[in-house]
Coordinates of N, CA and C in Angstrom, one line a residue:
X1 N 36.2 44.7 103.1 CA 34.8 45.1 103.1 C 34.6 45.9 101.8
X2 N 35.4 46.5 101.3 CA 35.3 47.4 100.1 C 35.5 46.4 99.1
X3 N 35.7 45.5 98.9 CA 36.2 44.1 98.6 C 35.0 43.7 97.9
X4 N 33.6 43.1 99.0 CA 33.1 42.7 99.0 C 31.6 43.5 98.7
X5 N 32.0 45.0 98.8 CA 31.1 45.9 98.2 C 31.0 45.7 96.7
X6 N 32.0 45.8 96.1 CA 32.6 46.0 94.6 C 32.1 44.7 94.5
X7 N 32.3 43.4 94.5 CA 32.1 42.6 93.9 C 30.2 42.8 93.9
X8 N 29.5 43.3 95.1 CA 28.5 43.0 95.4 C 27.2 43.8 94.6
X9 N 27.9 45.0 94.1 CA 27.6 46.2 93.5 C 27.9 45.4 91.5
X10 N 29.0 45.0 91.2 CA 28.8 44.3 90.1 C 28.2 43.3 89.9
X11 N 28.1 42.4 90.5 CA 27.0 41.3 90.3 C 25.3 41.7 90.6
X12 N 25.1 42.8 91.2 CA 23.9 43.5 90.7 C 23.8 44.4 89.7
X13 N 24.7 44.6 89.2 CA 24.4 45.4 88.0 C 24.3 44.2 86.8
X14 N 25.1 43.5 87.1 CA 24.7 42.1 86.1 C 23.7 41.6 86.0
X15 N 23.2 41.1 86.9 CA 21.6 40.6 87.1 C 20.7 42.1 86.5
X16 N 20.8 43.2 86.9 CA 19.9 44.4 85.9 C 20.6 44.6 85.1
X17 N 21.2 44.3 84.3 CA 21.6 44.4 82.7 C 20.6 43.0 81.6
X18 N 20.9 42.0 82.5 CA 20.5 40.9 82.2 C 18.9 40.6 82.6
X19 N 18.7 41.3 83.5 CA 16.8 41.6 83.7 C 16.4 42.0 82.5
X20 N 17.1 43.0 82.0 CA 16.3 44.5 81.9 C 16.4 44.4 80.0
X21 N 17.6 43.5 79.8 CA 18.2 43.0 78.5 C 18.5 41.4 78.4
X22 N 17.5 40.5 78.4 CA 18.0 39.2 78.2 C 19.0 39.1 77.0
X23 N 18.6 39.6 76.1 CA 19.4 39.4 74.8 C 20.7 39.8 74.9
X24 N 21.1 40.1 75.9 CA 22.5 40.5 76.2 C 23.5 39.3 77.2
X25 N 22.7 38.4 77.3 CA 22.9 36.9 77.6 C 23.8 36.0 76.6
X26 N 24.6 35.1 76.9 CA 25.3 34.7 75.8 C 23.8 33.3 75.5
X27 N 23.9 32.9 74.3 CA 23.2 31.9 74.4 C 24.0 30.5 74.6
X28 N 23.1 29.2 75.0 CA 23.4 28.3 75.5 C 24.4 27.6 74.4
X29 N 25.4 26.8 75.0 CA 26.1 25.9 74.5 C 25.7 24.7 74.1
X30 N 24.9 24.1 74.3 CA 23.8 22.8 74.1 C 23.9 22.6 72.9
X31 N 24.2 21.6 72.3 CA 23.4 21.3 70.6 C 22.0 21.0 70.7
X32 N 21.2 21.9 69.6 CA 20.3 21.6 69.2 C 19.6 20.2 69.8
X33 N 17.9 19.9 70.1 CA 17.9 18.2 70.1 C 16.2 18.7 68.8
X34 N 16.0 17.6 68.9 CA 15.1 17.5 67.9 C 13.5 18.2 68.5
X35 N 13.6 18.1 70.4 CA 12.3 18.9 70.8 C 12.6 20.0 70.7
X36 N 13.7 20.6 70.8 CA 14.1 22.0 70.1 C 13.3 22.2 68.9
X37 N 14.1 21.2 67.7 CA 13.4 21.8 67.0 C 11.6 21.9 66.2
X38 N 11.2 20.5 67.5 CA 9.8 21.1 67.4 C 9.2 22.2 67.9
X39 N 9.7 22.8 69.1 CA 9.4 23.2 69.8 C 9.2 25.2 68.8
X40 N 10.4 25.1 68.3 CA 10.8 26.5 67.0 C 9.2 26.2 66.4
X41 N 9.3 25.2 65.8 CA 8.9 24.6 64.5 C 7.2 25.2 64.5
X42 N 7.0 24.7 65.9 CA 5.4 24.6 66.1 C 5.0 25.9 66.9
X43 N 6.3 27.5 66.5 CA 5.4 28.7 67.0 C 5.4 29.3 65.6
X44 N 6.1 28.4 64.4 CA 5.9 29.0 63.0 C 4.7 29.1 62.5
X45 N 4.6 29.6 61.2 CA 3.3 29.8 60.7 C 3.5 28.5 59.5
X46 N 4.0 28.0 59.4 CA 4.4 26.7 58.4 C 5.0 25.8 59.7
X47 N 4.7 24.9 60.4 CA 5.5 24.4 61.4 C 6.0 22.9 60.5
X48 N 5.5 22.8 59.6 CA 6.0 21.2 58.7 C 7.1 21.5 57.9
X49 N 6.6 22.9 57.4 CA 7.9 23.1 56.0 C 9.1 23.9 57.1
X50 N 9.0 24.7 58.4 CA 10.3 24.5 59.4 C 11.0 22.9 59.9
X51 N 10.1 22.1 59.7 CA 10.6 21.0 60.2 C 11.7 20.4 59.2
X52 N 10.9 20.1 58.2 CA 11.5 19.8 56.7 C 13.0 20.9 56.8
X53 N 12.8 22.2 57.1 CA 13.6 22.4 56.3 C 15.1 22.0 57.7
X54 N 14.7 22.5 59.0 CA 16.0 22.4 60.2 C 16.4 21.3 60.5
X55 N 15.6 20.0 59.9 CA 16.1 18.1 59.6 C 16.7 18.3 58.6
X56 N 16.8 18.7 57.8 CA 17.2 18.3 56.2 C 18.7 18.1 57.0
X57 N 19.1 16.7 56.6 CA 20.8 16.3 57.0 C 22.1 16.7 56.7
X58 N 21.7 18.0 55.2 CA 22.4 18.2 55.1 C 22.6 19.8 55.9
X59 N 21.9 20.3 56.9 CA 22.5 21.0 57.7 C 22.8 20.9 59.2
X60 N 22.4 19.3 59.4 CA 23.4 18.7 60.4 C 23.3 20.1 62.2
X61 N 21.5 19.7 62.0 CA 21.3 20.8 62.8 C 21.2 20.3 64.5
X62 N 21.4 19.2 64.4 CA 21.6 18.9 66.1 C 22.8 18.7 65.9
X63 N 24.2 19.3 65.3 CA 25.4 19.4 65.5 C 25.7 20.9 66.5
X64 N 25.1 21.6 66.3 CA 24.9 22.7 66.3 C 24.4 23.7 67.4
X65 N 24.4 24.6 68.2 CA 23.7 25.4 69.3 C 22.8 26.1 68.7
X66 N 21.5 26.7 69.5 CA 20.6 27.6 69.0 C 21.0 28.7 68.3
X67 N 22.3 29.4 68.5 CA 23.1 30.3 68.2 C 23.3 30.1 66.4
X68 N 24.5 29.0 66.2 CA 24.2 28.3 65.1 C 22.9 27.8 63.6
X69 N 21.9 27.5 64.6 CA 20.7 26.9 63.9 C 20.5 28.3 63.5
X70 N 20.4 29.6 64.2 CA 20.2 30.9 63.4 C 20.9 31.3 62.3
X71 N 22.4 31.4 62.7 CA 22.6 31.9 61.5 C 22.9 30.9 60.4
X72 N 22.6 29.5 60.5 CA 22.4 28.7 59.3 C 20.7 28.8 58.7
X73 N 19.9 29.4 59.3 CA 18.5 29.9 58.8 C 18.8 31.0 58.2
X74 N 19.5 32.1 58.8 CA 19.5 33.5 57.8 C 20.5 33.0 57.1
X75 N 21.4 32.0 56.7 CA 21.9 31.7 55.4 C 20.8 31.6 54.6
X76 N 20.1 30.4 54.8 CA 19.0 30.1 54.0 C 18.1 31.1 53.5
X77 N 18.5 31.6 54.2 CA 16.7 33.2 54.1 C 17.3 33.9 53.0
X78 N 18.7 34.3 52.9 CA 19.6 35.0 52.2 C 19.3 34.5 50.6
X79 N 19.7 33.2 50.6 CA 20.3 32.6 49.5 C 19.3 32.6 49.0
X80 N 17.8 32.6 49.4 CA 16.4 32.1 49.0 C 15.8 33.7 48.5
X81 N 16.3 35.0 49.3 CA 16.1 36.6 48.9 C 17.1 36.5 47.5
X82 N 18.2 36.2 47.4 CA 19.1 36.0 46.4 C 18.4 35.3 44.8
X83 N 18.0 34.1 45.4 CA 17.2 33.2 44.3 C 16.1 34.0 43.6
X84 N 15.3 34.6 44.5 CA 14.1 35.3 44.8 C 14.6 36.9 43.1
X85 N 15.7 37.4 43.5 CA 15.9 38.6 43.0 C 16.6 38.5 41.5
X86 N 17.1 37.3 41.3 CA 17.6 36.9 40.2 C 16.5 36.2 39.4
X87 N 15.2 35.8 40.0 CA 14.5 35.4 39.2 C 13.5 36.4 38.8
X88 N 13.5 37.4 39.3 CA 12.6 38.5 39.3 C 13.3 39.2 37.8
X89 N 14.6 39.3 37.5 CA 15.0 40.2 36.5 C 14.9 39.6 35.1
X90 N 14.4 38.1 34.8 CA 13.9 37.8 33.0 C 12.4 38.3 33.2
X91 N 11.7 38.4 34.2 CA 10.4 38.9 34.5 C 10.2 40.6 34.2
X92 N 11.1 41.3 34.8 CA 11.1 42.6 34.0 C 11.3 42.6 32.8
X93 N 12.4 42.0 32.2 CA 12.6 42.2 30.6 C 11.3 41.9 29.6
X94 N 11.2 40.5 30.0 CA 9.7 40.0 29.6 C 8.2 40.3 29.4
X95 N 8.5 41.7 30.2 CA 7.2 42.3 30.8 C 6.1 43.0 29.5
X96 N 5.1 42.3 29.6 CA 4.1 43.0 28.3 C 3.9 44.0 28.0
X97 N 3.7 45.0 29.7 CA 3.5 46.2 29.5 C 4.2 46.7 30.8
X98 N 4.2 48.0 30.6 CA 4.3 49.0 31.4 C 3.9 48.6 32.8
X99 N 3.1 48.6 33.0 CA 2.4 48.3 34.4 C 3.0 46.7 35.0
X100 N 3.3 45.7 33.9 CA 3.9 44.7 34.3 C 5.4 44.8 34.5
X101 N 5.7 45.9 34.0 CA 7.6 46.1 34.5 C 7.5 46.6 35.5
X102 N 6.5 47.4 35.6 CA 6.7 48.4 37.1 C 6.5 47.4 38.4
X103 N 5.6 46.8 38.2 CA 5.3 46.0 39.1 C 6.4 45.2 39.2
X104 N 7.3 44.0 38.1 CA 8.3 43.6 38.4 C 9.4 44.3 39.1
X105 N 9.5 45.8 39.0 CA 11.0 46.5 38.8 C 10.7 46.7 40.7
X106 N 9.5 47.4 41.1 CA 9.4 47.2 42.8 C 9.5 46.1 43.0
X107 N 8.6 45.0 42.6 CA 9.2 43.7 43.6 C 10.7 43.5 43.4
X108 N 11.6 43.8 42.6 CA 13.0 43.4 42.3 C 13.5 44.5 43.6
X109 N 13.1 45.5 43.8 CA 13.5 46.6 44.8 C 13.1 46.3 46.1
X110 N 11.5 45.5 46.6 CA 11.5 45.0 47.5 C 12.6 43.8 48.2
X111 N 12.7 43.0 47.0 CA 13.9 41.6 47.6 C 15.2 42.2 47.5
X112 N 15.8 43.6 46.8 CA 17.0 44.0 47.5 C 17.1 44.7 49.2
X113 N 16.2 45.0 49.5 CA 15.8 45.1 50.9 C 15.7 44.5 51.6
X114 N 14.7 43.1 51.3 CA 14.9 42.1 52.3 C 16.0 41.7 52.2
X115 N 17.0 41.6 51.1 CA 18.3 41.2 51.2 C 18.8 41.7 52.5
X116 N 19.0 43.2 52.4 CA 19.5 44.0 53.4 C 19.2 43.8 54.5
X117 N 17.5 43.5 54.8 CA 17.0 43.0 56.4 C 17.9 41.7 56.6
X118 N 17.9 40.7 55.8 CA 18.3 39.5 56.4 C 19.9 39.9 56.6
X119 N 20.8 40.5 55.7 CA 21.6 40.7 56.1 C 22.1 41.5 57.7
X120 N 21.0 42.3 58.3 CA 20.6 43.0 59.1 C 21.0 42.1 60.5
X121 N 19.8 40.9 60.1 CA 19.3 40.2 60.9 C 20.5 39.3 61.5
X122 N 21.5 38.8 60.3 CA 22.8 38.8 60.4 C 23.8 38.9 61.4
X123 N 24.0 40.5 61.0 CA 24.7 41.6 62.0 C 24.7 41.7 63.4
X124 N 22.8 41.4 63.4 CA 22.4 41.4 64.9 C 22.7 40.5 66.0
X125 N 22.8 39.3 65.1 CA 23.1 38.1 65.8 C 24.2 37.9 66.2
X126 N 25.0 38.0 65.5 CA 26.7 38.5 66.0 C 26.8 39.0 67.5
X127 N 25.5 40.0 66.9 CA 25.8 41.0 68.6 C 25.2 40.6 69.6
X128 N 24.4 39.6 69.3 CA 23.7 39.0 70.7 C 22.9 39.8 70.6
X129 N 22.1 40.6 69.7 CA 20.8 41.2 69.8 C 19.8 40.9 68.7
X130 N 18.9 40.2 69.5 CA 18.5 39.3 69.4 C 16.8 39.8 68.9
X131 N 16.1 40.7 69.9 CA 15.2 41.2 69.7 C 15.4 42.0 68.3
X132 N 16.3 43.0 67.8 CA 16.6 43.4 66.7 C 17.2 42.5 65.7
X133 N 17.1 41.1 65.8 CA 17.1 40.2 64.9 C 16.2 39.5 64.1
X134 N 15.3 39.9 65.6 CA 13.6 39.4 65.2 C 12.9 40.5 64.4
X135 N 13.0 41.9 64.6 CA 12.8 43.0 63.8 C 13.1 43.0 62.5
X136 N 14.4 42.7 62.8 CA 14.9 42.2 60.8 C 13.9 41.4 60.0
X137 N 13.9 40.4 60.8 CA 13.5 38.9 60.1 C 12.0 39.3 59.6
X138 N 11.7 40.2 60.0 CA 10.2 41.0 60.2 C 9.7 41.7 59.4
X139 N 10.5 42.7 59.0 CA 10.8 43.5 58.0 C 11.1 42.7 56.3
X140 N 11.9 41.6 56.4 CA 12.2 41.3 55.5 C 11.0 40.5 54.6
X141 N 10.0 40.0 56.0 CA 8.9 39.3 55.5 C 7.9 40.6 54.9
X142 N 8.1 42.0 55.3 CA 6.9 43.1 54.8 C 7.2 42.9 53.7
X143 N 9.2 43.0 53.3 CA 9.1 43.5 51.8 C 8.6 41.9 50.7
X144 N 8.7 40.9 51.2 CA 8.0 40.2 50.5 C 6.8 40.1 50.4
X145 N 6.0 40.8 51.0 CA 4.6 40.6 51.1 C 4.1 42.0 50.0
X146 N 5.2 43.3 50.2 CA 4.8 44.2 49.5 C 5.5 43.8 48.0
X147 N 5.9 42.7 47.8 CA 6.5 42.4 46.0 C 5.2 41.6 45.7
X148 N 4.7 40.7 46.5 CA 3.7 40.0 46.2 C 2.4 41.2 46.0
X149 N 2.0 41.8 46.6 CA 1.2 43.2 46.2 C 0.9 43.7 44.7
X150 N 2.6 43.6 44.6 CA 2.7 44.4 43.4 C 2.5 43.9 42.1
X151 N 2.7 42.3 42.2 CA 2.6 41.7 41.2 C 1.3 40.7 41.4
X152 N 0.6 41.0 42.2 CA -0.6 40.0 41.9 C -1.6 41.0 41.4
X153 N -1.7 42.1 41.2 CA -2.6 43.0 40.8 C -3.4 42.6 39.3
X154 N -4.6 42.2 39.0 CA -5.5 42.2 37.7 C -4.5 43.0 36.8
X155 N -3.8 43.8 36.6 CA -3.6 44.7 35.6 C -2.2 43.7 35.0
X156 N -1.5 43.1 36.5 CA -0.3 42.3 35.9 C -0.1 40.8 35.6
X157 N -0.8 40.1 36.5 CA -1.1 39.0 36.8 C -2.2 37.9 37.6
X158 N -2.9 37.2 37.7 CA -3.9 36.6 38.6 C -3.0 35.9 39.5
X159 N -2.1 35.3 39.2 CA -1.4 34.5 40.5 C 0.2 34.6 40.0
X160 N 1.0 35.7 40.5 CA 2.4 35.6 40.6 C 2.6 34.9 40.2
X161 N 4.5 34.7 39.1 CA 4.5 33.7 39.0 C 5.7 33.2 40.1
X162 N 5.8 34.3 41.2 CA 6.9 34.6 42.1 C 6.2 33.8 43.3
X163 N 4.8 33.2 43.3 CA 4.2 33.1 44.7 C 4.8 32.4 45.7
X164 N 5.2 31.2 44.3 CA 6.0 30.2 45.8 C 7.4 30.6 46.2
X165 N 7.8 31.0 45.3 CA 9.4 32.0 46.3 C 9.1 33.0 47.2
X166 N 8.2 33.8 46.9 CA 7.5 34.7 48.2 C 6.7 34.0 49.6
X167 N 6.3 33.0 48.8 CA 6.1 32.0 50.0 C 6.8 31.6 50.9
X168 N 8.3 30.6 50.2 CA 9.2 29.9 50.8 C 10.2 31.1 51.7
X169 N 10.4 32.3 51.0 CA 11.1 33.2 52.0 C 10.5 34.1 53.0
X170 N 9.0 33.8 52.9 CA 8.3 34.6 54.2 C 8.6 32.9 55.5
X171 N 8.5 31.9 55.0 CA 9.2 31.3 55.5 C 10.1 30.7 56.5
X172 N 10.9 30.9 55.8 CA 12.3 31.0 55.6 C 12.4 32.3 57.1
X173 N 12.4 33.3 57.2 CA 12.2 34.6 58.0 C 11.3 34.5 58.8
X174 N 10.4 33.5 59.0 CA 9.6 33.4 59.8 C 10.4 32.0 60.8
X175 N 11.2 31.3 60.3 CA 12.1 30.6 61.0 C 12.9 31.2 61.6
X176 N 13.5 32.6 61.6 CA 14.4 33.2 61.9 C 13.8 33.6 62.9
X177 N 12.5 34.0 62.9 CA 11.9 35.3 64.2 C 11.4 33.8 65.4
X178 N 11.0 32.7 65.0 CA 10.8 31.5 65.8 C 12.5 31.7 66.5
X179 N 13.0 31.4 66.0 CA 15.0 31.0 66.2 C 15.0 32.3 67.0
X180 N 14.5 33.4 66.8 CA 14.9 34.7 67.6 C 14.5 34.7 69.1
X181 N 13.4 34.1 69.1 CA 11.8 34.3 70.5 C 12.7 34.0 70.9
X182 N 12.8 32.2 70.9 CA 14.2 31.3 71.5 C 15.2 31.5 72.3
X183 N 15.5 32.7 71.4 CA 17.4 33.3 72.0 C 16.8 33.6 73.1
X184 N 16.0 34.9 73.2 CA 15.6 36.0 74.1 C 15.4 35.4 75.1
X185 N 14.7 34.3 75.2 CA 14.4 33.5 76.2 C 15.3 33.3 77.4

């Protein structure tokens, strides 16, 4: 009887862990199928350029579980914050004036940040926390939005010449927090 308590007392605390915390669920074993990834694709704010990018064959994304498809997106998000921060730095040197360094030298300080978020976002996934994955991925999209701020200003520039890497990595992080909903689920 005490037996049957214990077991009966843990498997309700399981079910309210797992209520109360989905993200504390392991995620499914299933590879990827292609409604999957419409399904990501089409809660994006770009659902063509997610499609383009979780078909591209060279990441072999219906090999792969939901689990997977994530952290091969926050590769991408990474490498693209990375791309993003190395091209920012002939832009400071270059800079005409004052107001145009300054502006480059924050956006260069906003993409080491997002670095950090996506790395974050990283972390979290490891842990099966999932909702704090999506926060990352969130975060990493402000600090691109606040580099883009800084350098589209009349005083520095009329159109970034950063727009389409600010573009492609709000992106990019916006595939991650699609990939995130997902998990939770």
């Amino acid at each position: 009887m005490a037996s049957f308590a214990k077991c009966l007392l843990i498997a309700t605390s399981l079910v309210i862990i797992l209520f109360i915390n989905p993200s504390a669920a392991k995620p499914s074993t299933a590879n990827v199928t292609n409604a999957d990834i419409n399904s990501i694709c089409n809660k994006t704010l770009a659902p063509s350029f997610c499609y383009r990018v979780l078909t591209n064959q060279t990441l072999h994304a219906n090999e792969t579980t939901l689990f997977g498809l994530a952290n091969i997106s926050i590769n991408i998000a990474l490498a693209s914050a990375n791309e993003t921060q190395f091209a920012i730095l002939p832009l400071i040197k270059q800079a005409k004036n004052f107001t145009e360094r300054e502006a480059y030298t924050l956006c260069s300080h906003n993409y080491k940040e997002a670095a950090v978020a996506v790395r974050d976002a990283q972390r979290l996934l490891a842990k099966h926390n999932y909702r704090g994955m999506r926060i990352s991925a969130l975060s990493a999209v402000e600090e691109a939005k606040a580099c883009e701020n800084h350098v589209k200003s009349p005083a520095v520039c009329s159109r970034s010449p950063l727009h389409d890497k600010n573009r492609d990595f709000k992106r990019y992080c916006n595939i991650i927090w699609a990939i995130s909903n997902r998990l939770v689920q």
